[in-house]
Short mmCIF file of C-alpha atoms in Angstrom, two decimals:
data_model
loop_
_atom_site.label_atom_id
_atom_site.label_comp_id
_atom_site.label_asym_id
_atom_site.label_seq_id
_atom_site.Cartn_x
_atom_site.Cartn_y
_atom_site.Cartn_z
CA MET A 1 160.28 36.01 138.27
CA ALA A 2 162.15 35.63 141.52
CA VAL A 3 161.72 32.76 143.96
CA ASP A 4 162.86 33.14 147.58
CA ILE A 5 163.72 29.88 149.24
CA VAL A 6 163.02 29.31 152.94
CA ILE A 7 164.70 26.43 154.74
CA VAL A 8 163.98 25.58 158.35
CA ASN A 9 166.86 23.79 160.00
CA TRP A 10 167.07 21.79 163.25
CA ASN A 11 170.21 19.75 163.85
CA SER A 12 170.60 18.63 160.23
CA ARG A 13 174.06 19.80 159.17
CA GLU A 14 174.89 17.32 156.46
CA LEU A 15 171.42 17.49 154.94
CA LEU A 16 171.37 21.23 155.03
CA GLU A 17 174.76 21.58 153.34
CA LYS A 18 173.68 19.39 150.44
CA CYS A 19 170.41 21.30 150.20
CA VAL A 20 172.07 24.71 150.10
CA GLU A 21 174.69 23.52 147.61
CA SER A 22 171.94 22.26 145.26
CA ILE A 23 170.21 25.64 145.40
CA ILE A 24 173.42 27.59 144.62
CA ARG A 25 174.26 25.15 141.83
CA PHE A 26 170.84 24.84 140.24
CA GLY A 27 168.88 27.92 141.36
CA GLY A 28 169.37 29.66 138.08
CA GLU A 29 167.90 32.91 136.91
CA HIS A 30 164.82 32.70 139.09
CA LEU A 31 166.63 32.35 142.38
CA GLY A 32 166.20 35.26 144.80
CA LYS A 33 167.04 34.95 148.47
CA ILE A 34 168.08 31.84 150.32
CA VAL A 35 166.81 32.16 153.88
CA VAL A 36 167.80 29.59 156.50
CA VAL A 37 165.86 29.80 159.78
CA ASP A 38 167.64 27.82 162.45
CA ASN A 39 165.35 26.43 165.20
CA HIS A 40 167.95 26.58 167.97
CA SER A 41 170.10 23.73 166.71
CA SER A 42 172.56 22.15 169.15
CA ASP A 43 174.90 20.60 166.51
CA ASP A 44 177.38 22.41 164.28
CA SER A 45 174.94 22.63 161.36
CA LEU A 46 175.49 26.39 160.82
CA ARG A 47 179.25 26.61 160.76
CA PHE A 48 179.57 25.83 157.08
CA LEU A 49 177.16 28.68 156.19
CA ALA A 50 179.99 31.15 156.83
CA ASP A 51 181.31 30.05 153.40
CA TYR A 52 177.96 30.97 151.77
CA PRO A 53 177.41 34.72 151.80
CA GLU A 54 174.37 34.11 149.60
CA VAL A 55 172.46 32.72 152.56
CA ASP A 56 170.42 34.93 154.85
CA LEU A 57 170.64 33.22 158.26
CA GLN A 58 168.00 33.78 160.94
CA GLN A 59 169.02 32.19 164.22
CA LEU A 60 166.30 31.64 166.82
CA THR A 61 167.06 31.45 170.50
CA ALA A 62 164.52 28.66 171.06
CA ASN A 63 162.75 26.09 168.93
CA LYS A 64 159.67 27.92 167.82
CA GLY A 65 158.26 25.15 165.72
CA PHE A 66 158.21 24.61 161.97
CA ALA A 67 155.23 26.81 161.11
CA ARG A 68 156.56 29.79 163.15
CA ALA A 69 160.01 29.43 161.58
CA CYS A 70 158.58 29.29 158.08
CA ASN A 71 156.60 32.46 158.72
CA LEU A 72 159.69 34.24 160.01
CA GLY A 73 161.64 33.21 156.96
CA ALA A 74 158.85 34.35 154.62
CA ALA A 75 158.83 37.72 156.32
CA GLN A 76 162.34 38.26 154.83
CA SER A 77 161.00 37.72 151.26
CA SER A 78 160.02 40.26 148.67
CA ALA A 79 159.76 37.84 145.74
CA GLU A 80 156.66 36.83 143.76
CA TYR A 81 157.03 33.18 144.82
CA LEU A 82 158.09 31.35 147.98
CA LEU A 83 159.57 27.84 148.15
CA PHE A 84 159.57 26.15 151.48
CA LEU A 85 162.24 23.49 151.14
CA ASN A 86 163.13 20.90 153.74
CA PRO A 87 166.83 20.37 154.55
CA ASP A 88 166.50 16.78 153.39
CA ALA A 89 165.42 17.99 149.96
CA ALA A 90 167.48 19.31 147.05
CA LEU A 91 166.96 20.91 143.68
CA TYR A 92 167.76 19.47 140.30
CA GLU A 93 168.98 21.51 137.32
CA ASP A 94 165.57 22.51 135.95
CA THR A 95 163.47 22.37 139.10
CA LEU A 96 162.84 26.12 139.59
CA ASN A 97 162.54 26.85 135.86
CA GLY A 98 159.91 24.21 135.45
CA VAL A 99 157.69 25.30 138.37
CA VAL A 100 158.00 29.04 137.60
CA ASP A 101 157.07 28.42 133.90
CA PHE A 102 154.04 26.50 135.03
CA MET A 103 152.90 29.00 137.63
CA GLN A 104 153.40 31.93 135.20
CA HIS A 105 151.20 30.42 132.50
CA SER A 106 147.96 32.33 132.08
CA SER A 107 145.87 29.20 132.48
CA ASN A 108 147.31 28.44 135.88
CA GLN A 109 146.67 31.70 137.79
CA ASN A 110 144.21 29.93 140.08
CA VAL A 111 146.90 27.50 141.18
CA GLY A 112 148.19 28.80 144.52
CA ILE A 113 150.40 25.93 145.59
CA CYS A 114 152.58 23.58 143.51
CA GLY A 115 154.47 20.43 144.31
CA VAL A 116 156.82 18.39 142.11
CA LYS A 117 157.80 14.73 141.63
CA LEU A 118 160.08 13.88 144.48
CA MET A 119 162.76 11.26 143.99
CA ASP A 120 164.05 9.40 147.01
CA GLU A 121 167.54 8.06 147.80
CA HIS A 122 166.72 4.90 145.80
CA ASN A 123 165.67 6.99 142.79
CA GLN A 124 162.09 6.00 143.38
CA VAL A 125 159.11 8.32 143.04
CA ALA A 126 157.77 9.27 146.47
CA ARG A 127 154.05 9.24 147.09
CA SER A 128 153.76 12.81 148.24
CA CYS A 129 150.21 14.03 147.64
CA SER A 130 147.19 13.69 149.89
CA ARG A 131 143.43 14.04 149.97
CA THR A 132 141.89 16.56 152.29
CA ALA A 133 141.79 15.17 155.82
CA SER A 134 138.40 13.88 156.88
CA PRO A 135 137.01 12.31 160.06
CA LEU A 136 136.39 9.04 158.22
CA GLY A 137 139.79 9.05 156.58
CA LEU A 138 141.56 9.66 159.92
CA PHE A 139 139.46 6.86 161.49
CA PHE A 140 140.69 4.39 158.84
CA HIS A 141 144.26 5.65 159.41
CA SER A 142 143.96 5.13 163.20
CA LEU A 143 142.99 1.50 162.57
CA GLY A 144 145.79 1.06 160.02
CA LEU A 145 143.33 0.19 157.26
CA ASP A 146 144.77 2.82 154.85
CA ARG A 147 147.84 0.65 154.39
CA PRO A 148 146.24 -2.31 152.66
CA TRP A 149 143.51 -0.06 151.16
CA PRO A 150 145.11 3.34 150.45
CA LYS A 151 141.94 4.87 149.00
CA LEU A 152 140.42 4.79 152.51
CA GLY A 153 142.97 7.19 153.88
CA GLN A 154 144.47 10.61 153.30
CA ALA A 155 147.74 9.74 151.60
CA MET A 156 147.36 9.02 147.87
CA ARG A 157 149.67 5.93 147.93
CA GLU A 158 147.59 4.18 145.33
CA TRP A 159 148.57 6.73 142.67
CA ASP A 160 151.99 6.38 140.97
CA HIS A 161 152.56 10.21 140.81
CA LEU A 162 153.61 9.99 137.13
CA SER A 163 151.07 12.39 135.79
CA ASN A 164 150.26 16.11 136.22
CA GLN A 165 147.05 16.75 138.07
CA LYS A 166 145.18 18.98 140.50
CA VAL A 167 145.35 17.56 144.04
CA ASP A 168 144.02 18.48 147.43
CA GLN A 169 147.49 18.79 149.09
CA VAL A 170 151.18 18.46 148.27
CA ILE A 171 153.80 17.60 150.80
CA GLY A 172 155.51 20.36 152.72
CA ALA A 173 159.03 19.15 151.88
CA PHE A 174 158.77 21.06 148.57
CA TYR A 175 156.04 23.64 148.94
CA PHE A 176 155.93 26.23 146.21
CA VAL A 177 153.39 28.99 146.87
CA ARG A 178 152.44 32.41 145.53
CA ALA A 179 153.84 34.92 147.99
CA LYS A 180 150.78 37.13 147.85
CA LEU A 181 148.48 34.21 148.66
CA PHE A 182 150.76 33.26 151.58
CA ALA A 183 150.58 36.84 152.92
CA ASP A 184 146.82 37.16 152.35
CA LEU A 185 146.26 34.01 154.40
CA SER A 186 148.68 35.17 157.16
CA GLY A 187 151.03 32.35 156.43
CA PHE A 188 151.03 29.02 158.22
CA ASP A 189 148.90 28.71 161.40
CA GLU A 190 151.56 28.74 164.13
CA ARG A 191 149.43 26.68 166.48
CA PHE A 192 150.69 23.68 164.48
CA PHE A 193 154.17 23.25 165.93
CA VAL A 194 155.06 20.77 163.21
CA TYR A 195 152.90 18.72 160.81
CA TYR A 196 149.50 19.67 159.32
CA GLU A 197 150.52 23.29 158.82
CA GLU A 198 150.63 22.70 155.04
CA VAL A 199 147.45 20.64 155.20
CA ASP A 200 145.67 23.52 156.91
CA PHE A 201 147.13 26.12 154.54
CA ALA A 202 146.08 24.16 151.45
CA TYR A 203 142.55 23.81 152.80
CA ARG A 204 142.35 27.55 153.53
CA ALA A 205 143.76 28.35 150.08
CA LEU A 206 141.15 26.14 148.42
CA LYS A 207 138.38 27.88 150.32
CA ASN A 208 139.73 31.13 148.93
CA GLY A 209 139.72 29.93 145.32
CA TYR A 210 143.28 28.64 144.97
CA SER A 211 144.02 25.03 144.15
CA SER A 212 147.09 22.80 144.73
CA TYR A 213 148.77 21.14 141.77
CA PHE A 214 151.20 18.26 141.36
CA LEU A 215 153.67 18.69 138.53
CA SER A 216 155.20 15.37 137.57
CA ASP A 217 157.15 16.91 134.67
CA VAL A 218 159.44 18.58 137.23
CA SER A 219 161.54 16.70 139.81
CA ALA A 220 163.45 17.35 142.99
CA TYR A 221 165.12 15.18 145.57
CA HIS A 222 163.73 14.24 148.97
CA LEU A 223 165.36 11.87 151.42
CA GLY A 224 162.29 11.45 153.60
CA GLY A 225 162.22 11.40 157.35
CA GLY A 226 165.02 13.79 157.82
CA THR A 227 165.26 15.51 161.18
CA SER A 228 161.87 14.11 162.33
CA ASP A 229 163.47 10.64 162.37
CA GLN A 230 165.84 11.76 165.14
CA VAL A 231 163.24 11.48 167.87
CA LYS A 232 160.46 9.10 166.97
CA ALA A 233 158.37 9.46 170.11
CA SER A 234 158.35 13.23 169.68
CA ARG A 235 157.46 12.83 166.01
CA LEU A 236 154.41 10.75 166.91
CA PHE A 237 153.39 13.16 169.69
CA TYR A 238 153.49 16.22 167.41
CA SER A 239 151.76 14.40 164.54
CA LEU A 240 148.91 13.35 166.81
CA ARG A 241 148.70 16.77 168.50
CA SER A 242 148.57 18.57 165.14
CA ARG A 243 145.91 16.07 163.91
CA LEU A 244 143.70 16.90 166.85
CA GLN A 245 144.27 20.64 166.44
CA TYR A 246 143.33 20.41 162.79
CA ALA A 247 140.23 18.39 163.58
CA TYR A 248 138.94 20.83 166.19
CA LYS A 249 139.74 23.73 163.84
CA HIS A 250 137.98 22.38 160.75
CA PHE A 251 135.53 19.55 161.60
CA GLY A 252 133.23 20.90 164.25
CA TYR A 253 133.05 19.61 167.81
CA ALA A 254 131.19 16.30 167.33
CA GLN A 255 133.36 15.09 164.39
CA ALA A 256 136.54 16.34 166.02
CA SER A 257 135.64 14.44 169.21
CA PHE A 258 135.20 11.36 167.06
CA VAL A 259 138.72 11.81 165.70
CA ALA A 260 140.03 12.34 169.25
CA PHE A 261 138.41 9.11 170.39
CA THR A 262 139.81 7.06 167.60
CA SER A 263 143.26 8.67 167.89
CA LEU A 264 143.44 8.34 171.74
CA ALA A 265 141.58 5.08 172.37
CA LEU A 266 141.98 2.87 169.31
CA GLU A 267 145.16 3.93 167.63
CA PRO A 268 147.60 3.25 170.48
CA ILE A 269 146.19 -0.29 170.76
CA VAL A 270 146.59 -0.88 167.01
CA ARG A 271 150.11 0.54 167.09
CA SER A 272 151.17 -1.53 170.11
CA LEU A 273 149.70 -4.78 168.66
CA LYS A 274 151.49 -4.27 165.39
CA ALA A 275 154.79 -3.58 167.14
CA LEU A 276 154.29 -6.61 169.41
CA MET A 277 153.73 -8.85 166.35
CA ARG A 278 157.06 -7.54 164.99
CA GLY A 279 158.78 -8.04 168.30
CA ASP A 280 159.54 -4.31 168.35
CA ILE A 281 159.51 -3.42 172.04
CA GLN A 282 161.20 -0.08 171.41
CA SER A 283 158.28 1.07 169.28
CA ILE A 284 155.86 0.12 172.07
CA LYS A 285 157.86 2.24 174.51
CA GLU A 286 157.94 5.16 172.08
CA THR A 287 154.20 4.85 171.52
CA PHE A 288 153.63 4.96 175.28
CA THR A 289 155.89 8.02 175.64
CA ALA A 290 154.14 9.85 172.81
CA TYR A 291 150.65 9.21 174.20
CA LYS A 292 151.70 10.11 177.70
CA LYS A 293 152.93 13.53 176.35
CA LEU A 294 149.72 13.87 174.37
CA ILE A 295 147.49 13.28 177.36
CA LEU A 296 149.46 15.70 179.50
CA TRP A 297 149.17 18.31 176.75
CA GLY A 298 145.37 17.70 176.50
CA VAL A 299 144.97 18.10 180.27
CA GLY A 300 146.91 21.34 180.08
CA GLN A 301 144.71 22.59 177.26
CA ALA A 302 141.52 21.71 179.15
CA SER A 303 142.66 23.61 182.24
CA GLU A 304 143.37 26.81 180.34
#
């Protein structure tokens, strides 16, 4: 069964090249199309693609956001499965074979989304699965309490990720999904510019009877951070914005407003105090910049 792979690129030339090379080398019999959607990069990250006629390149004239770019890439697909793969990720020899075999099995037809064990640059297993976002979990995250007590938060950092199991959500860096399900749910919600689009999709899939599954028997590579590490203030802004958008979409007004209060009133204080204790003045500046952008965005939303 064919798997079409969609990669959204933004100024990540070296990462993208390694990613594409791994697909061509290890894609195997199940590999269909390789679609690269470029979100208006300003570097030379696309020049090397001239040497890869296997790649279907979609160049956007503006940065449309990750969710929008993924949907545009998926629109080029005709395969049974879609794999959304970050540029900072890469396949191993049996990655696609392992996931396809699992998804094809008759007992797994209610699994709509599959993630795999992701190995980082230190050959350590990344903690990549999460619980469904909740107002209380986001409250604990805002206070930083999910670090010492991971079970309080969304990220499943307390679990070693060394066993196969059904989960609420898998990370978007390696997001293997049934193409029909993706189409039936109209893809990712494009209101999420970046972050939470896969969280939202997994929740909608679950409500439609399709679970997410973590497959530890199959591995892939993921550097982590990737292009989002390039602009830390912007990363924080978009993460917070998408969190609020998710809350108001799924929690109801009262609970979403609670999330907004903790995110806007408590979290910046916690972040700044932690940075101050580390002597990290740059992080305080970036936090201020991110929250300034978030407040301006919120004012704009309220005036519409």
